[in-house]
CSV table of N, CA, C and O and ligand atoms in Angstrom, one decimal:
chain,number,residue,atom,x,y,z
A,11,MET,N,-8.1,22.4,16.7
A,11,MET,CA,-7.5,21.1,16.6
A,11,MET,C,-7.0,21.4,15.2
A,11,MET,O,-7.4,21.5,14.3
A,12,PRO,N,-5.4,20.5,15.1
A,12,PRO,CA,-4.5,21.5,14.0
A,12,PRO,C,-5.4,20.0,12.8
A,12,PRO,O,-5.8,18.4,13.5
A,13,GLN,N,-5.3,19.9,11.6
A,13,GLN,CA,-5.6,18.5,10.9
A,13,GLN,C,-4.1,17.6,11.5
A,13,GLN,O,-3.5,17.8,11.0
A,14,GLU,N,-5.2,16.3,11.2
A,14,GLU,CA,-4.2,15.5,11.4
A,14,GLU,C,-3.8,14.8,9.7
A,14,GLU,O,-5.0,14.0,9.0
A,15,PHE,N,-2.5,14.2,9.2
A,15,PHE,CA,-2.6,14.0,7.8
A,15,PHE,C,-1.9,12.6,8.3
A,15,PHE,O,-1.6,12.1,9.2
A,16,HIS,N,-2.0,11.0,7.4
A,16,HIS,CA,-1.0,10.2,7.3
A,16,HIS,C,-1.3,9.4,6.2
A,16,HIS,O,-1.9,9.6,5.2
A,17,VAL,N,0.6,8.8,6.3
A,17,VAL,CA,1.1,8.3,5.1
A,17,VAL,C,0.5,7.2,4.7
A,17,VAL,O,0.6,6.0,5.2
A,18,ILE,N,-0.4,7.2,3.7
A,18,ILE,CA,-0.8,5.5,3.7
A,18,ILE,C,-0.8,5.3,1.8
A,18,ILE,O,0.0,6.1,0.9
A,19,ARG,N,-0.2,4.2,1.6
A,19,ARG,CA,0.2,3.3,-0.1
A,19,ARG,C,-0.9,3.0,-0.9
A,19,ARG,O,-2.1,2.2,0.0
A,20,CYS,N,-1.7,3.1,-1.3
A,20,CYS,CA,-2.6,2.5,-2.7
A,20,CYS,C,-2.2,1.4,-3.1
A,20,CYS,O,-1.2,0.7,-3.4
A,21,PHE,N,-2.7,0.1,-2.9
A,21,PHE,CA,-2.7,-1.5,-3.0
A,21,PHE,C,-2.6,-1.5,-4.3
A,21,PHE,O,-1.2,-2.5,-5.3
A,22,ALA,N,-3.0,-0.8,-5.3
A,22,ALA,CA,-3.3,-0.9,-7.4
A,22,ALA,C,-1.9,-0.3,-7.8
A,22,ALA,O,-1.2,-1.1,-8.2
A,23,CYS,N,-1.2,0.6,-7.5
A,23,CYS,CA,0.0,1.6,-8.1
A,23,CYS,C,1.0,1.7,-7.3
A,23,CYS,O,1.8,2.3,-7.6
A,24,LEU,N,1.2,1.2,-6.1
A,24,LEU,CA,1.8,1.4,-4.7
A,24,LEU,C,2.9,2.4,-4.4
A,24,LEU,O,3.6,2.8,-4.4
A,25,VAL,N,1.3,3.2,-4.9
A,25,VAL,CA,2.7,4.6,-4.6
A,25,VAL,C,1.8,5.9,-3.8
A,25,VAL,O,0.7,5.7,-2.7
A,26,PHE,N,3.1,6.0,-2.5
A,26,PHE,CA,2.9,6.3,-0.7
A,26,PHE,C,1.9,7.9,-1.5
A,26,PHE,O,2.1,8.8,-2.6
A,27,GLN,N,1.0,8.4,-0.5
A,27,GLN,CA,0.9,9.5,-0.9
A,27,GLN,C,0.1,10.2,1.1
A,27,GLN,O,-0.6,9.3,1.6
A,28,VAL,N,-0.1,11.4,0.7
A,28,VAL,CA,-0.7,11.8,2.5
A,28,VAL,C,-2.4,12.5,1.7
A,28,VAL,O,-2.5,12.6,1.0
A,29,HIS,N,-2.9,11.7,2.9
A,29,HIS,CA,-4.5,11.9,2.6
A,29,HIS,C,-4.5,13.0,4.2
A,29,HIS,O,-4.0,12.3,5.2
A,30,GLN,N,-5.8,13.2,4.4
A,30,GLN,CA,-5.9,14.0,6.0
A,30,GLN,C,-7.0,12.8,6.5
A,30,GLN,O,-7.6,11.8,5.8
A,31,VAL,N,-7.0,12.4,7.7
A,31,VAL,CA,-7.6,11.6,8.8
A,31,VAL,C,-9.0,12.1,8.9
A,31,VAL,O,-8.8,12.7,9.4
A,32,LYS,N,-9.3,10.6,8.2
A,32,LYS,CA,-11.0,10.6,7.8
A,32,LYS,C,-12.1,9.6,8.6
A,32,LYS,O,-11.1,8.5,9.6
A,33,LYS,N,-12.5,10.3,9.6
A,33,LYS,CA,-13.4,9.3,10.9
A,33,LYS,C,-13.8,7.7,10.0
A,33,LYS,O,-13.7,7.1,10.4
A,34,LYS,N,-13.9,7.9,8.6
A,34,LYS,CA,-14.2,6.6,8.2
A,34,LYS,C,-12.7,6.0,7.0
A,34,LYS,O,-12.2,7.3,6.8
A,35,PRO,N,-12.5,4.7,7.7
A,35,PRO,CA,-11.1,4.7,6.4
A,35,PRO,C,-11.4,4.1,5.4
A,35,PRO,O,-11.0,3.9,4.5
A,36,LYS,N,-11.8,5.3,4.4
A,36,LYS,CA,-12.7,4.6,2.9
A,36,LYS,C,-10.9,6.0,2.6
A,36,LYS,O,-11.5,7.1,2.9
A,37,TRP,N,-10.7,5.8,1.2
A,37,TRP,CA,-10.5,7.1,0.9
A,37,TRP,C,-10.1,6.6,-0.7
A,37,TRP,O,-10.1,5.7,-1.2
A,38,GLN,N,-9.1,7.7,-1.4
A,38,GLN,CA,-9.5,7.3,-3.7
A,38,GLN,C,-7.9,7.6,-3.3
A,38,GLN,O,-7.7,8.7,-3.2
A,39,CYS,N,-7.4,6.4,-4.0
A,39,CYS,CA,-6.0,6.8,-5.0
A,39,CYS,C,-6.1,8.6,-5.6
A,39,CYS,O,-7.0,8.7,-6.7
A,40,LYS,N,-5.1,9.0,-5.1
A,40,LYS,CA,-4.8,10.5,-5.8
A,40,LYS,C,-4.2,10.2,-7.3
A,40,LYS,O,-4.6,11.0,-8.7
A,41,MET,N,-4.0,8.9,-7.6
A,41,MET,CA,-2.5,8.9,-8.6
A,41,MET,C,-4.4,7.9,-9.9
A,41,MET,O,-3.7,8.2,-10.6
A,42,CYS,N,-4.6,6.6,-9.7
A,42,CYS,CA,-4.9,6.4,-10.5
A,42,CYS,C,-6.6,5.3,-9.6
A,42,CYS,O,-7.3,5.6,-10.7
A,43,GLY,N,-7.0,6.6,-8.6
A,43,GLY,CA,-8.5,7.1,-9.0
A,43,GLY,C,-9.1,6.1,-8.3
A,43,GLY,O,-10.3,5.9,-7.7
A,44,GLU,N,-8.7,4.5,-7.9
A,44,GLU,CA,-8.5,3.5,-7.1
A,44,GLU,C,-9.6,3.9,-5.6
A,44,GLU,O,-9.2,4.4,-4.8
A,45,LYS,N,-10.3,3.1,-5.6
A,45,LYS,CA,-11.4,3.2,-3.6
A,45,LYS,C,-10.7,1.8,-2.9
A,45,LYS,O,-10.9,1.1,-3.8
A,46,GLN,N,-10.3,2.5,-2.0
A,46,GLN,CA,-9.8,1.5,-0.6
A,46,GLN,C,-10.0,1.6,0.7
A,46,GLN,O,-10.6,2.7,0.8
A,47,SER,N,-9.9,1.2,1.5
A,47,SER,CA,-10.1,1.5,2.5
A,47,SER,C,-8.2,1.6,3.7
A,47,SER,O,-7.9,0.7,2.5
A,48,VAL,N,-8.3,2.1,4.3
A,48,VAL,CA,-6.7,2.4,5.0
A,48,VAL,C,-6.8,1.0,5.7
A,48,VAL,O,-7.2,0.4,6.4
A,49,ARG,N,-5.1,0.2,5.4
A,49,ARG,CA,-4.8,-0.8,5.6
A,49,ARG,C,-3.6,-0.3,6.4
A,49,ARG,O,-3.4,-1.3,8.0
A,50,LYS,N,-3.0,0.1,5.9
A,50,LYS,CA,-1.1,0.5,6.9
A,50,LYS,C,-1.4,2.0,7.0
A,50,LYS,O,-0.8,2.7,5.5
A,51,VAL,N,-1.2,2.2,7.7
A,51,VAL,CA,-1.0,3.4,7.7
A,51,VAL,C,1.0,3.6,8.4
A,51,VAL,O,1.0,2.9,9.2
A,52,TYR,N,2.1,4.9,7.4
A,52,TYR,CA,3.1,4.4,7.7
A,52,TYR,C,3.5,5.7,8.6
A,52,TYR,O,5.3,5.5,8.1
A,53,GLY,N,2.7,6.6,8.4
A,53,GLY,CA,3.2,8.1,9.5
A,53,GLY,C,2.1,8.4,9.3
A,53,GLY,O,0.5,8.5,8.9
A,54,LYS,N,1.8,9.4,10.5
A,54,LYS,CA,1.1,10.3,11.1
A,54,LYS,C,1.3,11.6,11.3
A,54,LYS,O,2.2,11.2,12.2
A,55,GLY,N,0.8,12.7,11.2
A,55,GLY,CA,0.9,14.0,11.7
A,55,GLY,C,0.7,14.9,10.9
A,55,GLY,O,0.1,14.7,10.2
A,56,ALA,N,1.7,16.3,10.8
A,56,ALA,CA,1.2,17.0,10.3
A,56,ALA,C,1.2,17.3,8.6
A,56,ALA,O,2.2,16.3,7.7
A,57,GLY,N,0.9,17.8,7.8
A,57,GLY,CA,0.7,17.7,6.7
A,57,GLY,C,2.6,17.5,6.3
A,57,GLY,O,2.6,16.8,5.3
A,58,LYS,N,2.9,18.6,6.7
A,58,LYS,CA,4.6,18.9,6.0
A,58,LYS,C,5.0,17.8,6.1
A,58,LYS,O,6.1,17.2,5.1
A,59,ASP,N,5.1,16.8,7.7
A,59,ASP,CA,6.1,16.2,7.9
A,59,ASP,C,5.8,14.8,7.1
A,59,ASP,O,6.5,14.4,6.8
A,60,CYS,N,4.4,14.9,6.4
A,60,CYS,CA,3.3,13.6,6.1
A,60,CYS,C,4.5,13.5,4.8
A,60,CYS,O,5.1,12.5,3.8
A,61,ARG,N,4.3,14.3,3.9
A,61,ARG,CA,4.9,15.0,2.6
A,61,ARG,C,5.9,14.6,2.2
A,61,ARG,O,6.6,14.1,1.3
A,62,LEU,N,6.9,14.7,3.8
A,62,LEU,CA,8.0,14.6,3.3
A,62,LEU,C,8.3,13.4,3.9
A,62,LEU,O,9.5,12.2,3.2
A,63,LEU,N,8.0,12.7,4.3
A,63,LEU,CA,7.8,11.2,4.0
A,63,LEU,C,7.3,10.4,3.5
A,63,LEU,O,8.3,9.0,2.8
A,64,VAL,N,6.7,10.8,2.5
A,64,VAL,CA,6.1,10.2,1.0
A,64,VAL,C,7.2,10.5,0.2
A,64,VAL,O,7.5,8.8,-0.7
A,65,GLN,N,7.8,11.6,0.2
A,65,GLN,CA,8.7,11.7,-0.8
A,65,GLN,C,10.1,10.5,-0.6
A,65,GLN,O,10.7,10.1,-1.4
A,66,SER,N,10.6,10.8,0.8
A,66,SER,CA,11.6,9.6,1.0
A,66,SER,C,10.6,7.9,0.1
A,66,SER,O,11.5,6.9,0.1
A,67,LEU,N,9.8,8.0,1.2
A,67,LEU,CA,9.4,6.7,0.6
A,67,LEU,C,8.8,6.6,-0.6
A,67,LEU,O,9.3,5.4,-1.2
A,68,ASN,N,8.7,7.2,-2.2
A,68,ASN,CA,8.2,7.1,-3.1
A,68,ASN,C,9.8,7.1,-3.6
A,68,ASN,O,9.8,6.3,-4.4
A,69,MET,N,10.4,7.9,-3.5
A,69,MET,CA,12.3,7.5,-3.9
A,69,MET,C,12.6,5.8,-3.7
A,69,MET,O,13.6,5.7,-4.2
A,70,THR,N,12.2,5.3,-2.1
A,70,THR,CA,12.8,3.9,-1.8
A,70,THR,C,11.5,2.4,-2.5
A,70,THR,O,12.2,1.7,-2.6
A,71,ALA,N,10.4,3.7,-3.5
A,71,ALA,CA,10.0,2.3,-3.5
A,71,ALA,C,10.0,1.4,-4.4
A,71,ALA,O,10.4,-0.2,-4.2
A,72,GLY,N,10.7,1.9,-5.2
A,72,GLY,CA,11.0,1.2,-6.6
A,72,GLY,C,11.9,0.3,-6.2
A,72,GLY,O,12.4,-0.9,-6.4
A,73,GLN,N,13.5,0.0,-4.8
A,73,GLN,CA,14.3,-0.5,-4.9
A,73,GLN,C,13.8,-1.8,-4.0
A,73,GLN,O,14.0,-2.7,-4.0
A,74,ILE,N,12.4,-1.2,-2.6
A,74,ILE,CA,11.9,-1.8,-2.1
A,74,ILE,C,11.2,-3.1,-3.4
A,74,ILE,O,11.3,-4.5,-2.6
A,75,THR,N,10.2,-2.8,-3.9
A,75,THR,CA,9.7,-3.4,-5.0
A,75,THR,C,10.4,-4.9,-6.0
A,75,THR,O,10.4,-5.5,-6.1
A,76,ASP,N,11.1,-4.4,-5.5
A,76,ASP,CA,12.3,-4.5,-7.2
A,76,ASP,C,13.3,-6.3,-5.8
A,76,ASP,O,13.0,-7.3,-6.6
A,77,GLU,N,13.4,-5.7,-4.6
A,77,GLU,CA,14.5,-6.7,-3.8
A,77,GLU,C,12.9,-7.9,-3.6
A,77,GLU,O,13.0,-9.0,-3.3
A,78,ASP,N,11.8,-7.4,-3.7
A,78,ASP,CA,10.8,-8.2,-3.1
A,78,ASP,C,10.6,-9.8,-4.1
A,78,ASP,O,9.9,-11.0,-4.0
A,79,ALA,N,10.2,-8.9,-5.7
A,79,ALA,CA,10.2,-9.6,-6.8
A,79,ALA,C,11.5,-10.6,-6.5
A,79,ALA,O,11.1,-12.0,-6.6
A,80,ASN,N,12.7,-10.0,-6.4
A,80,ASN,CA,13.9,-11.3,-6.5
A,80,ASN,C,13.7,-12.5,-5.5
A,80,ASN,O,14.0,-13.3,-5.7
A,81,CYS,N,13.1,-11.8,-4.2
A,81,CYS,CA,12.7,-12.9,-3.0
A,81,CYS,C,11.7,-14.0,-3.4
A,81,CYS,O,12.1,-15.4,-2.9
A,82,GLN,N,11.0,-13.1,-3.9
A,82,GLN,CA,10.0,-14.3,-4.6
A,82,GLN,C,10.6,-15.3,-5.4
A,82,GLN,O,9.5,-16.5,-5.4
A,83,LEU,N,10.9,-14.8,-6.3
A,83,LEU,CA,11.4,-15.8,-7.8
A,83,LEU,C,12.3,-16.4,-6.5
A,83,LEU,O,12.1,-18.0,-7.5
A,84,SER,N,12.8,-16.7,-6.2
A,84,SER,CA,14.3,-17.4,-5.6
A,84,SER,C,14.0,-18.3,-4.1
A,84,SER,O,14.1,-19.8,-4.1
A,85,SER,N,12.7,-18.2,-3.3
A,85,SER,CA,12.4,-18.3,-2.2
A,85,SER,C,11.0,-19.7,-2.6
A,85,SER,O,10.9,-20.4,-1.0
A,86,SER,N,10.4,-19.4,-2.9
A,86,SER,CA,8.9,-20.3,-4.2
A,86,SER,C,9.0,-20.5,-5.3
A,86,SER,O,8.9,-19.7,-5.8
A,87,ASP,N,8.5,-21.9,-5.4
A,87,ASP,CA,8.1,-21.6,-7.1
A,87,ASP,C,6.6,-21.0,-7.3
A,87,ASP,O,5.4,-21.0,-6.6
A,88,PRO,N,6.4,-20.5,-8.5
A,88,PRO,CA,5.1,-19.6,-8.5
A,88,PRO,C,4.1,-20.9,-8.8
A,88,PRO,O,2.8,-20.9,-8.8
A,89,LEU,N,4.4,-21.9,-9.5
A,89,LEU,CA,3.9,-23.1,-10.0
A,89,LEU,C,3.1,-24.1,-8.6
A,89,LEU,O,1.9,-24.5,-8.7
A,90,VAL,N,4.0,-24.4,-8.0
A,90,VAL,CA,3.2,-24.9,-6.3
A,90,VAL,C,2.4,-23.4,-5.8
A,90,VAL,O,1.1,-24.1,-5.7
A,91,GLU,N,2.6,-22.3,-6.0
A,91,GLU,CA,1.6,-20.9,-5.2
A,91,GLU,C,0.1,-21.7,-6.0
A,91,GLU,O,-0.9,-21.6,-5.7
A,92,GLU,N,0.8,-22.2,-7.5
A,92,GLU,CA,-0.6,-21.5,-8.0
A,92,GLU,C,-1.8,-22.4,-8.1
A,92,GLU,O,-2.7,-22.8,-7.8
A,93,LYS,N,-1.0,-23.8,-7.0
A,93,LYS,CA,-2.0,-25.2,-7.1
A,93,LYS,C,-2.2,-25.4,-5.5
A,93,LYS,O,-3.2,-25.1,-5.8
A,94,GLU,N,-1.4,-24.7,-5.2
A,94,GLU,CA,-2.5,-24.6,-3.4
A,94,GLU,C,-3.8,-23.5,-4.3
A,94,GLU,O,-4.9,-24.1,-3.3
A,95,MET,N,-3.4,-22.5,-4.8
A,95,MET,CA,-4.1,-21.3,-5.2
A,95,MET,C,-5.7,-22.1,-5.4
A,95,MET,O,-6.8,-21.7,-4.6
A,96,SER,N,-5.7,-23.5,-5.9
A,96,SER,CA,-6.5,-23.8,-7.1
A,96,SER,C,-7.8,-25.1,-5.7
A,96,SER,O,-8.4,-25.4,-6.2
A,97,GLN,N,-6.2,-25.4,-5.0
A,97,GLN,CA,-7.4,-26.0,-4.1
A,97,GLN,C,-8.0,-25.5,-2.5
A,97,GLN,O,-8.5,-25.7,-2.6
A,98,VAL,N,-8.0,-24.3,-3.1
A,98,VAL,CA,-8.1,-23.3,-1.3
A,98,VAL,C,-9.9,-23.1,-2.7
A,98,VAL,O,-10.4,-23.3,-1.7
A,99,PHE,N,-9.8,-22.9,-3.5
A,99,PHE,CA,-11.1,-22.5,-4.6
A,99,PHE,C,-11.8,-24.1,-4.7
A,99,PHE,O,-13.4,-23.9,-4.0
A,100,MET,N,-11.2,-25.1,-5.0
A,100,MET,CA,-12.0,-26.4,-5.2
A,100,MET,C,-11.9,-26.6,-3.6
A,100,MET,O,-13.7,-26.9,-3.5
A,101,GLU,N,-11.9,-26.5,-2.4
A,101,GLU,CA,-12.7,-26.8,-0.8
A,101,GLU,C,-13.3,-24.9,-0.4
A,101,GLU,O,-14.3,-25.8,-0.5
A,102,ALA,N,-13.5,-24.0,-1.1
A,102,ALA,CA,-14.7,-23.3,-0.8
A,102,ALA,C,-15.6,-23.8,-1.9
A,102,ALA,O,-16.1,-24.5,-1.7
B,13,LIG,ZN1,-3.6,4.1,-6.9
């Protein structure tokens, strides 16, 4: 059985990367060394296919991040979010 790889993204540095699929969902980021568990798989298959996918994902990642930031600024007030966060902590 050939080795299976998947494309995952580091929550800390937001870099897409190829990792071999393991039984345990734990992995360590190749860029920043952050240990984490697999949350979302962006692609799965042979190593070569995954590497191509990672290349295209990382090329568009900057654009996606910028768009997300713009959306957040225009659609919600950061002060309101902070207030809601503190309420959650108060209740907990
Ligand atoms: Zn990382």
